[in-house]
Coordinates of C-alpha atoms in Angstrom, one line a residue:
Chain I
M1 CA 0.1 0.0 0.0
E2 CA 1.3 3.4 -0.6
I3 CA 0.2 6.9 0.4
F4 CA 1.3 9.9 -2.1
G5 CA 3.6 7.4 -3.7
V6 CA 5.3 6.5 -0.3
P7 CA 5.0 2.9 0.9
L8 CA 3.3 2.7 4.0
P9 CA 5.8 1.0 6.3
A10 CA 8.1 3.7 5.2
L11 CA 5.9 6.6 6.2
M12 CA 4.8 5.0 9.6
G13 CA 8.2 4.4 10.2
Q14 CA 9.4 7.8 9.8
L15 CA 6.1 8.9 11.6
M16 CA 7.3 6.7 14.5
L17 CA 10.8 8.4 14.4
G18 CA 9.2 11.8 14.5
L19 CA 7.3 10.9 17.5
V20 CA 10.3 9.7 19.2
S21 CA 12.0 13.3 18.3
G22 CA 8.7 14.8 19.5
S23 CA 9.0 13.2 23.0
F24 CA 12.1 14.7 23.3
Y25 CA 11.3 17.9 22.2
A26 CA 8.2 17.8 24.5
M27 CA 10.2 16.7 27.6
L28 CA 12.8 19.5 27.2
S29 CA 10.5 22.2 26.2
L30 CA 8.5 21.2 29.6
G31 CA 11.4 21.6 31.8
L32 CA 12.3 24.8 30.1
A33 CA 8.9 26.1 30.5
V34 CA 8.7 25.3 34.0
I35 CA 11.7 26.7 35.1
F36 CA 11.0 29.9 33.1
G37 CA 7.9 30.1 34.9
M38 CA 9.5 30.1 38.2
L39 CA 13.0 31.4 37.8
N40 CA 12.1 33.7 35.0
I41 CA 15.4 32.2 33.5
I42 CA 16.0 30.3 30.1
N43 CA 18.2 27.6 31.1
F44 CA 20.6 27.4 28.4
A45 CA 22.5 24.7 30.0
H46 CA 19.3 22.2 29.6
G47 CA 20.8 20.9 26.6
A48 CA 24.2 20.2 28.1
L49 CA 22.7 18.5 31.3
Y50 CA 20.6 16.4 28.8
M51 CA 23.9 15.3 27.4
A52 CA 25.3 14.8 30.9
G53 CA 22.5 12.5 31.8
A54 CA 23.3 10.3 28.7
F55 CA 26.8 10.5 29.6
L56 CA 26.3 9.7 33.2
A57 CA 24.1 6.3 31.9
W58 CA 26.8 5.3 29.8
M59 CA 29.3 5.8 32.5
G60 CA 27.2 4.2 34.9
L61 CA 27.2 1.1 32.8
T62 CA 30.5 1.1 31.5
Y63 CA 32.6 1.8 34.7
W64 CA 30.1 0.6 37.4
G65 CA 28.1 -1.9 35.9
I66 CA 24.6 0.1 36.8
S67 CA 21.9 -0.9 34.7
Y68 CA 19.7 0.7 32.1
W69 CA 16.8 0.8 34.8
W70 CA 18.8 1.8 37.9
S71 CA 20.3 4.7 35.6
L72 CA 16.5 5.8 34.6
L73 CA 16.0 6.0 38.5
L74 CA 19.4 7.5 39.6
V75 CA 20.7 9.6 36.7
P76 CA 17.8 12.3 37.0
L77 CA 18.6 12.5 40.7
A78 CA 22.2 12.8 40.0
V79 CA 21.4 15.9 37.6
G80 CA 18.7 17.3 39.8
L81 CA 21.3 17.6 42.5
I82 CA 23.9 19.1 40.0
G83 CA 20.8 21.8 39.3
V84 CA 20.1 22.4 43.0
V85 CA 24.1 23.4 43.3
I86 CA 24.0 25.4 40.2
E87 CA 20.8 27.3 41.6
R88 CA 22.4 27.6 45.0
T89 CA 25.9 28.8 44.2
M90 CA 24.9 30.8 40.9
L91 CA 21.2 31.5 39.6
Q92 CA 20.2 32.7 43.0
W93 CA 22.3 36.2 42.8
L94 CA 20.7 36.9 39.1
Y95 CA 16.9 37.0 40.1
K96 CA 16.8 40.5 40.6
L97 CA 18.8 41.3 37.5
D98 CA 17.7 41.3 33.6
H99 CA 16.6 38.1 32.5
L100 CA 19.1 38.1 29.9
Y101 CA 22.1 37.4 32.5
G102 CA 20.2 34.2 33.3
L103 CA 20.6 33.3 29.7
L104 CA 24.2 34.3 29.5
L105 CA 25.1 32.5 32.6
T106 CA 23.7 29.2 31.8
F107 CA 25.1 29.6 28.3
G108 CA 28.6 29.7 30.0
L109 CA 27.8 26.6 32.0
A110 CA 26.8 24.9 28.8
L111 CA 30.0 25.8 27.2
V112 CA 31.8 24.3 30.5
I113 CA 29.8 21.0 30.9
E114 CA 30.0 20.4 27.1
G115 CA 33.9 21.6 26.8
L116 CA 34.5 19.1 29.9
F117 CA 33.0 16.0 28.2
R118 CA 34.2 16.7 24.9
Y119 CA 37.9 16.9 26.1
Q120 CA 37.3 13.7 28.1
Y121 CA 35.6 11.7 25.6
G122 CA 36.3 13.5 22.1
V123 CA 33.5 14.1 19.7
S124 CA 32.9 10.9 18.1
G125 CA 29.6 9.1 19.7
L126 CA 29.6 6.2 22.0
P127 CA 27.1 3.4 21.8
Y128 CA 24.8 2.4 24.4
A129 CA 23.3 -0.9 24.1
I130 CA 19.4 -1.2 24.4
P131 CA 18.2 -2.9 27.6
D132 CA 17.5 -6.7 26.5
E133 CA 14.0 -6.5 27.7
L134 CA 13.0 -3.6 25.3
S135 CA 15.4 -4.8 22.0
G136 CA 13.7 -6.3 19.1
A137 CA 10.3 -5.2 17.1
L138 CA 6.9 -5.7 17.4
N139 CA 4.9 -6.9 14.5
L140 CA 1.6 -4.6 14.0
G141 CA 0.9 -6.4 10.5
F142 CA 1.3 -3.3 8.5
M143 CA 5.0 -2.5 9.9
F144 CA 7.3 -3.5 12.4
L145 CA 7.6 -1.2 15.4
P146 CA 11.2 -1.4 17.3
K147 CA 10.1 -2.1 21.1
Y148 CA 12.5 0.9 22.4
R149 CA 10.9 3.5 20.2
A150 CA 7.4 2.5 21.7
W151 CA 8.9 2.6 24.9
I152 CA 10.5 6.1 24.5
I153 CA 7.1 7.5 23.4
G154 CA 4.9 6.0 26.0
V155 CA 7.4 6.8 29.0
S156 CA 7.9 10.3 28.0
L157 CA 4.5 10.8 27.4
T158 CA 3.7 9.3 30.9
V159 CA 6.2 11.8 32.5
C160 CA 4.9 14.7 30.7
L161 CA 1.2 14.0 31.7
A162 CA 2.3 13.2 35.2
T163 CA 4.3 16.7 35.3
W164 CA 1.2 18.6 33.9
F165 CA -0.9 16.6 36.7
I166 CA 1.2 17.7 39.5
I167 CA 1.3 21.1 38.6
E168 CA -2.4 21.7 37.7
K169 CA -4.1 19.5 39.8
T170 CA -2.3 19.2 43.2
Q171 CA -1.7 21.2 46.5
L172 CA 2.1 21.3 45.6
G173 CA 1.2 22.4 42.3
A174 CA -1.1 25.3 43.5
Y175 CA 1.7 26.6 45.5
L176 CA 4.2 26.4 42.6
R177 CA 1.7 28.2 40.6
A178 CA 1.1 30.8 43.2
A179 CA 4.9 31.5 43.5
T180 CA 5.2 31.9 39.9
E181 CA 2.3 34.4 40.1
N182 CA 3.2 36.5 43.1
P183 CA 6.4 35.2 45.0
Q184 CA 6.2 37.8 47.7
L185 CA 2.5 37.0 48.5
T186 CA 3.1 33.4 48.5
Q187 CA 6.1 33.7 50.8
A188 CA 3.8 36.0 53.1
F189 CA 1.5 33.0 53.4
G190 CA 4.5 31.1 55.0
I191 CA 5.3 29.0 51.8
N192 CA 9.3 28.6 51.5
V193 CA 9.4 30.4 48.0
P194 CA 13.3 29.9 47.6
L195 CA 13.3 26.3 48.7
M196 CA 10.6 25.9 45.8
V197 CA 12.6 27.7 43.3
M198 CA 15.7 25.7 44.0
L199 CA 13.5 22.3 43.8
T200 CA 11.9 23.7 40.6
Y201 CA 15.3 24.1 39.0
G202 CA 16.3 20.7 40.2
F203 CA 13.2 19.1 38.9
G204 CA 13.5 20.7 35.7
V205 CA 17.0 19.9 35.0
G206 CA 16.4 16.3 36.5
L207 CA 13.7 16.0 33.6
A208 CA 16.4 16.7 31.0
G209 CA 18.7 14.0 32.6
F210 CA 15.9 11.8 32.3
A211 CA 15.4 12.6 28.5
G212 CA 19.1 11.8 28.5
V213 CA 19.1 8.4 29.7
L214 CA 16.2 7.6 27.4
A215 CA 18.1 9.1 24.6
A216 CA 21.3 7.2 25.1
P217 CA 20.1 3.6 23.5
A218 CA 18.5 5.6 20.7
F219 CA 21.2 7.9 19.6
Q220 CA 25.0 7.7 20.1
V221 CA 26.2 9.3 23.2
S222 CA 28.2 12.2 22.2
P223 CA 29.1 15.7 24.0
L224 CA 27.5 17.4 20.8
M225 CA 24.1 15.9 21.3
G226 CA 22.8 18.5 23.6
S227 CA 23.5 21.7 22.2
N228 CA 22.1 20.7 18.6
L229 CA 18.9 19.6 20.2
I230 CA 18.4 22.6 22.6
I231 CA 18.3 25.2 19.7
V232 CA 15.4 23.3 18.0
V233 CA 13.9 23.0 21.6
F234 CA 14.1 26.8 21.8
A235 CA 12.4 27.1 18.3
V236 CA 9.6 24.8 19.5
V237 CA 9.4 27.1 22.8
V238 CA 8.9 30.0 20.7
I239 CA 6.5 28.3 18.4
G240 CA 4.3 27.1 21.4
G241 CA 4.8 29.8 24.0
M242 CA 5.6 29.0 27.4
G243 CA 2.4 29.9 28.8
S244 CA 0.8 26.3 29.0
I245 CA 2.3 23.1 30.2
L246 CA -0.1 21.1 27.9
G247 CA 0.7 23.5 25.0
S248 CA 4.5 22.6 25.2
I249 CA 4.0 18.9 25.3
L250 CA 1.5 19.2 22.2
T251 CA 3.8 21.5 20.2
G252 CA 6.9 19.3 20.9
L253 CA 5.1 16.2 19.7
G254 CA 3.6 17.6 16.8
L255 CA 6.6 19.1 15.5
G256 CA 8.4 16.1 15.8
V257 CA 5.7 14.3 13.6
I258 CA 6.1 17.2 11.1
E259 CA 10.0 16.9 11.0
G260 CA 9.4 13.3 10.3
L261 CA 6.8 13.5 7.7
T262 CA 9.6 16.3 5.9
K263 CA 12.2 13.5 6.0
V264 CA 9.6 11.5 3.6
F265 CA 8.4 14.0 1.4
Y266 CA 11.4 16.5 1.1
A267 CA 14.4 15.4 3.1
E268 CA 16.7 18.5 2.1
A269 CA 14.5 20.5 4.7
S270 CA 13.9 18.2 7.3
S271 CA 16.7 20.0 9.7
T272 CA 15.2 23.6 8.9
V273 CA 11.5 22.7 8.8
V274 CA 11.0 23.6 12.6
F275 CA 12.8 26.9 12.1
I276 CA 10.8 27.7 9.1
I277 CA 7.5 26.9 11.1
M278 CA 8.9 29.4 13.8
A279 CA 9.3 32.2 11.0
I280 CA 5.8 31.5 9.8
V281 CA 4.2 31.6 13.5
L282 CA 6.1 34.6 14.3
L283 CA 4.6 36.5 11.1
L284 CA 1.0 35.2 12.0
R285 CA 0.8 34.7 15.6
P286 CA 3.9 36.5 17.4
A287 CA 3.0 35.4 21.2
G288 CA 3.1 31.7 19.8
L289 CA 0.3 29.1 19.6
F290 CA -0.4 28.7 23.2
G291 CA 1.0 31.8 24.5
K292 CA -0.5 35.0 25.8
E293 CA 0.3 38.2 24.5
K294 CA 1.6 40.4 27.6
Chain G
M1 CA 38.0 63.3 30.6
T2 CA 38.2 66.5 28.7
D3 CA 37.8 66.2 24.8
K4 CA 41.4 67.2 24.1
R5 CA 42.4 64.1 26.5
I6 CA 40.0 61.7 24.5
L7 CA 41.3 62.7 21.2
L8 CA 44.8 62.3 22.1
A9 CA 44.1 58.7 23.3
Y10 CA 42.5 58.1 20.2
L11 CA 45.6 59.3 18.4
A12 CA 48.1 57.2 20.4
L13 CA 45.9 54.3 19.7
L14 CA 45.8 54.9 16.0
V15 CA 49.6 55.5 16.3
A16 CA 50.1 52.2 17.9
L17 CA 48.0 50.4 15.4
L18 CA 49.9 51.8 12.6
A19 CA 53.1 50.7 13.9
A20 CA 51.6 47.3 15.2
P21 CA 52.8 45.2 12.0
L22 CA 56.4 46.4 12.8
V23 CA 56.3 44.3 16.2
L24 CA 53.5 41.8 16.1
Y25 CA 52.4 39.2 13.4
P26 CA 50.0 41.1 10.9
V27 CA 47.6 38.1 10.4
L28 CA 46.9 38.1 14.0
V29 CA 46.5 41.8 14.4
M30 CA 44.0 41.7 11.5
K31 CA 42.1 38.8 13.2
I32 CA 41.7 40.9 16.2
L33 CA 40.7 43.8 14.1
C34 CA 38.1 41.8 12.4
F35 CA 36.8 40.4 15.7
A36 CA 36.8 43.9 17.3
L37 CA 34.6 45.3 14.4
F38 CA 32.0 42.3 14.9
A39 CA 31.8 42.9 18.6
C40 CA 31.3 46.6 18.2
A41 CA 28.5 46.0 15.6
F42 CA 27.0 43.5 17.8
N43 CA 27.3 46.0 20.7
L44 CA 25.4 48.7 18.9
L45 CA 22.5 46.4 19.2
L46 CA 23.1 45.1 22.6
G47 CA 24.8 47.8 24.4
Y48 CA 22.8 50.7 22.8
T49 CA 19.4 49.1 21.9
G50 CA 19.2 46.6 24.6
L51 CA 18.7 43.7 22.0
L52 CA 20.7 40.6 22.9
S53 CA 20.9 38.8 19.5
F54 CA 22.1 35.2 19.8
G55 CA 22.3 34.9 16.1
H56 CA 25.1 37.2 14.8
A57 CA 27.5 34.4 13.6
A58 CA 24.8 34.3 10.8
F59 CA 25.8 37.4 9.5
L60 CA 29.7 36.9 9.7
G61 CA 29.4 33.6 8.3
S62 CA 27.1 34.5 5.4
A63 CA 29.1 37.6 4.3
A64 CA 32.3 35.4 4.5
Y65 CA 31.0 32.9 2.2
V66 CA 29.3 35.5 -0.2
T67 CA 32.6 37.3 -0.2
G68 CA 34.5 34.3 -0.9
H69 CA 32.2 32.9 -3.6
V70 CA 32.1 36.1 -5.6
L71 CA 36.0 36.5 -5.3
K72 CA 36.9 32.9 -6.1
A73 CA 34.0 31.6 -8.5
W74 CA 33.0 34.8 -10.3
A75 CA 36.5 36.6 -10.1
W76 CA 34.9 40.0 -8.9
P77 CA 37.3 42.9 -7.9
T78 CA 38.2 42.6 -4.2
E79 CA 36.3 46.1 -3.4
L80 CA 33.3 44.7 -5.0
G81 CA 33.6 41.2 -3.1
L82 CA 33.5 43.1 0.3
L83 CA 30.6 45.1 -0.8
A84 CA 28.6 42.1 -1.6
G85 CA 29.3 40.3 1.5
T86 CA 28.2 43.2 3.8
L87 CA 25.0 44.1 1.6
A88 CA 24.1 40.2 1.7
A89 CA 24.5 40.3 5.6
A90 CA 22.8 43.4 6.1
A91 CA 19.9 41.7 3.8
L92 CA 19.7 38.7 5.7
G93 CA 19.8 41.1 8.7
W94 CA 16.7 42.7 7.7
V95 CA 15.0 39.3 7.2
F96 CA 16.0 38.1 10.9
G97 CA 15.0 41.5 12.1
V98 CA 11.6 41.7 10.7
L99 CA 10.8 38.3 12.5
A100 CA 12.9 38.8 15.6
I101 CA 11.6 42.2 16.8
R102 CA 8.1 40.9 16.7
R103 CA 9.0 39.4 20.3
S104 CA 11.1 41.2 23.0
G105 CA 13.5 40.3 25.7
I106 CA 14.5 36.6 26.0
Y107 CA 12.3 35.4 23.1
F108 CA 14.4 37.8 20.9
A109 CA 17.5 36.0 22.2
M110 CA 15.8 32.8 21.1
V111 CA 14.4 33.7 18.0
T112 CA 17.9 35.1 16.4
L113 CA 19.8 31.8 17.7
A114 CA 17.3 29.6 16.1
L115 CA 17.2 31.6 12.6
A116 CA 20.9 31.5 12.8
Q117 CA 20.9 27.8 13.0
M118 CA 18.8 27.4 10.4
V119 CA 21.1 29.4 8.1
Y120 CA 24.0 27.2 9.5
F121 CA 21.9 23.8 8.4
I122 CA 21.5 25.7 4.9
F123 CA 25.3 26.3 4.5
I124 CA 25.9 22.6 5.5
Q125 CA 23.8 21.6 2.5
A126 CA 24.5 24.5 -0.1
P127 CA 26.7 23.5 -2.9
F128 CA 28.7 26.5 -2.9
T129 CA 29.7 26.4 0.9
G130 CA 32.1 23.4 0.2
G131 CA 30.1 21.6 3.2
E132 CA 32.4 20.7 6.0
D133 CA 35.6 21.5 4.2
G134 CA 34.5 25.2 3.6
L135 CA 35.6 27.3 0.9
Q136 CA 39.4 27.4 0.4
G137 CA 41.7 29.4 -1.4
V138 CA 39.7 32.6 -1.8
P139 CA 42.2 35.1 -3.8
R140 CA 42.9 38.4 -2.2
G141 CA 43.3 40.1 -5.5
Y142 CA 44.3 43.9 -6.0
L143 CA 42.2 46.6 -4.2
F144 CA 41.2 49.2 -6.8
G145 CA 43.3 47.2 -9.4
V146 CA 46.4 48.5 -7.9
I147 CA 47.2 47.6 -4.3
D148 CA 48.6 43.9 -4.2
L149 CA 46.7 42.5 -1.2
A150 CA 48.6 39.2 -1.5
D151 CA 51.3 41.1 0.7
D152 CA 50.1 40.9 4.3
R153 CA 51.6 44.1 5.3
N154 CA 49.5 45.9 2.6
L155 CA 46.5 44.0 3.5
Y156 CA 46.7 45.0 7.2
Y157 CA 46.4 48.9 6.0
V158 CA 43.5 47.9 4.2
V159 CA 41.9 46.2 7.0
L160 CA 43.0 48.9 9.3
T161 CA 41.2 51.4 7.4
I162 CA 38.2 49.3 7.1
C163 CA 38.0 48.8 10.6
V164 CA 38.7 52.4 11.7
G165 CA 36.1 53.7 9.2
A166 CA 33.5 51.3 10.6
F167 CA 34.3 52.0 14.1
W168 CA 34.1 55.9 13.3
L169 CA 30.8 55.1 11.7
I170 CA 29.2 53.3 14.7
Q171 CA 30.7 56.3 16.7
R172 CA 28.8 58.5 14.9
T173 CA 25.8 56.6 14.8
I174 CA 25.6 56.4 18.6
H175 CA 26.1 60.2 19.1
S176 CA 23.4 60.9 16.2
P177 CA 19.8 61.7 17.2
F178 CA 19.0 58.4 15.9
G179 CA 21.5 56.9 18.5
Q180 CA 19.9 58.6 21.1
I181 CA 16.6 57.2 20.5
L182 CA 18.0 53.7 20.5
K183 CA 19.4 54.5 23.7
A184 CA 15.9 55.7 24.8
I185 CA 14.5 52.4 23.5
R186 CA 16.9 50.5 25.6
E187 CA 16.1 52.6 28.8
N188 CA 12.1 52.8 28.6
E189 CA 10.6 51.3 25.3
A190 CA 6.9 52.2 26.6
R191 CA 7.9 56.0 26.8
V192 CA 9.6 56.1 23.5
V193 CA 6.3 54.8 21.8
S194 CA 4.3 57.2 24.1
L195 CA 6.5 60.0 22.7
G196 CA 5.3 59.0 19.1
Y197 CA 8.4 57.2 18.0
D198 CA 7.9 54.0 15.6
V199 CA 9.9 52.0 17.9
A200 CA 9.8 48.8 15.4
K201 CA 11.4 50.7 12.7
Y202 CA 14.2 52.0 14.8
K203 CA 14.9 48.5 16.1
L204 CA 14.9 47.3 12.7
L205 CA 17.1 49.9 11.2
A206 CA 19.6 49.1 14.3
F207 CA 19.6 45.6 13.3
V208 CA 20.1 45.8 9.8
L209 CA 23.1 48.2 10.6
S210 CA 24.4 46.0 13.0
A211 CA 24.1 43.0 10.7
G212 CA 25.7 44.9 7.9
L213 CA 28.6 45.7 10.1
A214 CA 29.0 42.0 11.2
G215 CA 28.8 41.1 7.8
L216 CA 31.7 43.7 6.8
A217 CA 33.9 42.0 9.5
G218 CA 33.2 38.6 8.2
A219 CA 33.8 39.5 4.5
T220 CA 37.3 41.3 5.8
K221 CA 37.9 38.0 7.5
T222 CA 37.9 36.0 4.5
L223 CA 39.9 38.1 2.7
V224 CA 42.7 37.9 5.8
F225 CA 42.5 34.0 5.9
K226 CA 41.7 33.3 2.3
F227 CA 39.1 30.7 3.6
A228 CA 35.6 30.9 5.0
T229 CA 34.1 28.1 6.9
L230 CA 31.3 26.7 8.9
T231 CA 32.9 27.8 12.1
D232 CA 32.2 31.4 11.3
A233 CA 28.4 30.7 10.8
H234 CA 28.2 28.4 13.9
W235 CA 26.4 29.3 17.3
H236 CA 29.5 29.0 19.3
A237 CA 30.8 32.5 17.0
S238 CA 27.4 34.0 18.1
G239 CA 28.4 33.2 21.6
E240 CA 31.9 34.3 21.4
V241 CA 30.7 37.9 20.3
V242 CA 28.4 38.1 23.3
L243 CA 31.3 37.0 25.8
M244 CA 33.9 39.7 24.0
T245 CA 31.1 42.4 24.6
L246 CA 30.2 41.2 27.9
L247 CA 33.9 40.9 28.8
G248 CA 35.1 44.3 27.6
G249 CA 32.0 46.0 29.0
M250 CA 28.4 46.2 26.9
G251 CA 27.2 49.8 26.3
T252 CA 30.9 51.3 26.2
I253 CA 32.4 52.5 23.1
F254 CA 35.8 50.4 23.5
G255 CA 34.5 47.6 25.6
P256 CA 33.8 45.5 22.5
V257 CA 37.2 46.2 21.2
V258 CA 39.2 45.4 24.5
G259 CA 36.9 42.2 25.0
A260 CA 37.8 41.0 21.3
S261 CA 41.4 41.7 21.8
V262 CA 41.6 39.7 25.1
I263 CA 39.5 36.7 23.8
V264 CA 41.3 36.3 20.3
T265 CA 44.6 36.6 21.9
L266 CA 43.6 34.1 24.7
Q267 CA 42.5 31.6 22.2
N268 CA 45.5 32.1 20.0
E269 CA 47.8 31.5 23.0
L270 CA 45.6 28.6 24.5
A271 CA 44.8 26.6 21.5
D272 CA 47.9 24.7 21.3
K273 CA 48.4 24.2 25.0
V274 CA 45.1 23.1 26.3
G275 CA 43.2 22.0 22.9
S276 CA 39.5 21.6 23.5
L277 CA 39.5 22.9 27.1
V278 CA 39.6 26.4 25.3
T279 CA 35.8 26.0 25.4
V280 CA 35.6 25.3 29.1
I281 CA 37.7 28.4 29.8
M282 CA 35.6 30.5 27.4
G283 CA 32.6 29.4 29.5
G284 CA 34.2 29.8 32.8
I285 CA 35.1 33.7 31.9
F286 CA 31.1 33.9 30.9
V287 CA 30.1 32.7 34.3
L288 CA 32.6 34.7 36.0
C289 CA 31.5 37.9 34.2
V290 CA 27.9 37.3 35.0
L291 CA 28.5 36.7 38.5
A292 CA 30.8 39.3 39.5
F293 CA 31.8 41.7 36.4
R294 CA 29.0 42.7 34.7
R295 CA 30.2 46.0 33.8
G296 CA 33.2 44.4 31.9
I297 CA 37.0 45.7 31.8
V298 CA 35.9 49.0 30.5
G299 CA 32.9 49.6 32.7
E300 CA 35.0 48.7 35.7
A301 CA 37.9 50.9 34.5
A302 CA 35.7 53.8 34.1
A303 CA 34.2 53.3 37.4
L304 CA 37.4 53.3 39.1
Y305 CA 38.4 56.4 37.3
R306 CA 35.3 58.1 38.5
R307 CA 35.9 57.1 41.9
M308 CA 39.4 58.4 42.0
V309 CA 38.7 61.8 40.3
G310 CA 36.0 61.9 42.9
R311 CA 32.7 61.8 41.1

């Protein structure tokens, strides 16, 4: 069977790949949005910490025999801890300044983190084996679906929706939203806002670390994997706007799918299509699809 | 400082630059000059208009490629090649500007970064850029058909003239009524709007001017090194120009020049010794500047001078 002259399995395959990259866009742009809401900082180091997450998983397996499953739990905690240290030692001094300084500081951090891994491991990618439980493929009749791709999409969707649930539907989330809206007043009600800011940053970058572990078996583990991704994620954030959590998730997934389909129909444009969409959105709806005009 | 002393300082600097190739390796000084011009062009936007562009590498890179291409493939005269590169960058700046000024603050930075990345991807695929190898063996040619630029000494004085001319233009722009409005936009955009100025138009003009001058830096750089590569268009270059301006002192006239000199010299000295750790050091300087040193070298020096003189 063919659709627009493209065999169905090839089309579905690219669609799945698009959903896989969309899952990463969604997880990372979600983290960026949560951090921006609370800290008013665009975390340029997000990509570098995602890369660090993948490397920590690789190092864990290679040096200490820590399995993929343990990494999935431990690495986000470790990256989150790094985030807490960054927030306490550096970011907290910037809240009163122009937002641009936060971007510049985290840009510097991204250079440091990326540079260190590059110095140690070079730029060529390192392989990370897919865990046995998730290797192989499912036969869906019309296509073969590699289990690991299905796993990425399922897990990242679960994590994204859980984050949405925590922020929109729980007590903790209500505090968080209150602190985003008006930190002074929230503090006056006896809620420890600086602590929440610190934990928010830790959670946001922990999410990036989690995405890094998920990415390790899917792509090669390389020091450059983060910076290439984060710039696309910035475009995703501009397209979606950072006002809405579900908006971030939907925009991320949607753009991943569009990118995947572009690979099928006009491969030359697949690396630029997200940026072109960003330009169109800026012309038609400058605040972003889910953003509010300020 | 009195005007007379400022004038004297300028003259001393000019004499030093004129004599520099007698002491220093001219190619290194030319590299510093190109990056100083790049940083000054960038500072026009960040320091004087308050717009942080994270995509200026696109202008440096596209001008470098356009100049390289017309000189090499089409054998244009050198001066037309420089002009073509500059105009191409200014045109690209217009496209970027129209899109980016629709958002402000942090989004402006992200939009410019994303657009520059798109340009980078286009350069990777475009046939005329030579992909990963870059555009090699660009002929320097003769300026106005008479001055042989293959000689480093001759080229040095041409580059110096270009950079001093551009610096003078930036200086004039800052002190013109147009520049005053840019500074007003930086300080309080809403008020400038309420005074009846078309802020978007001023921002766009500043962006195009900054992009064109960044392009002039890129075009000149191609002439100096005889090649244009992807490095010029990479986001690292966008970050470097931010660092130069921040380190030197944003919003100061000489800050970017000082910042560019320090960074280029540092990279030149360190490249052989620590290899890829250079990036780590650059990142470290970035962090340090933001945390403790936001006025930059020139800004701190000026503040110190004011304190010593007593307000």
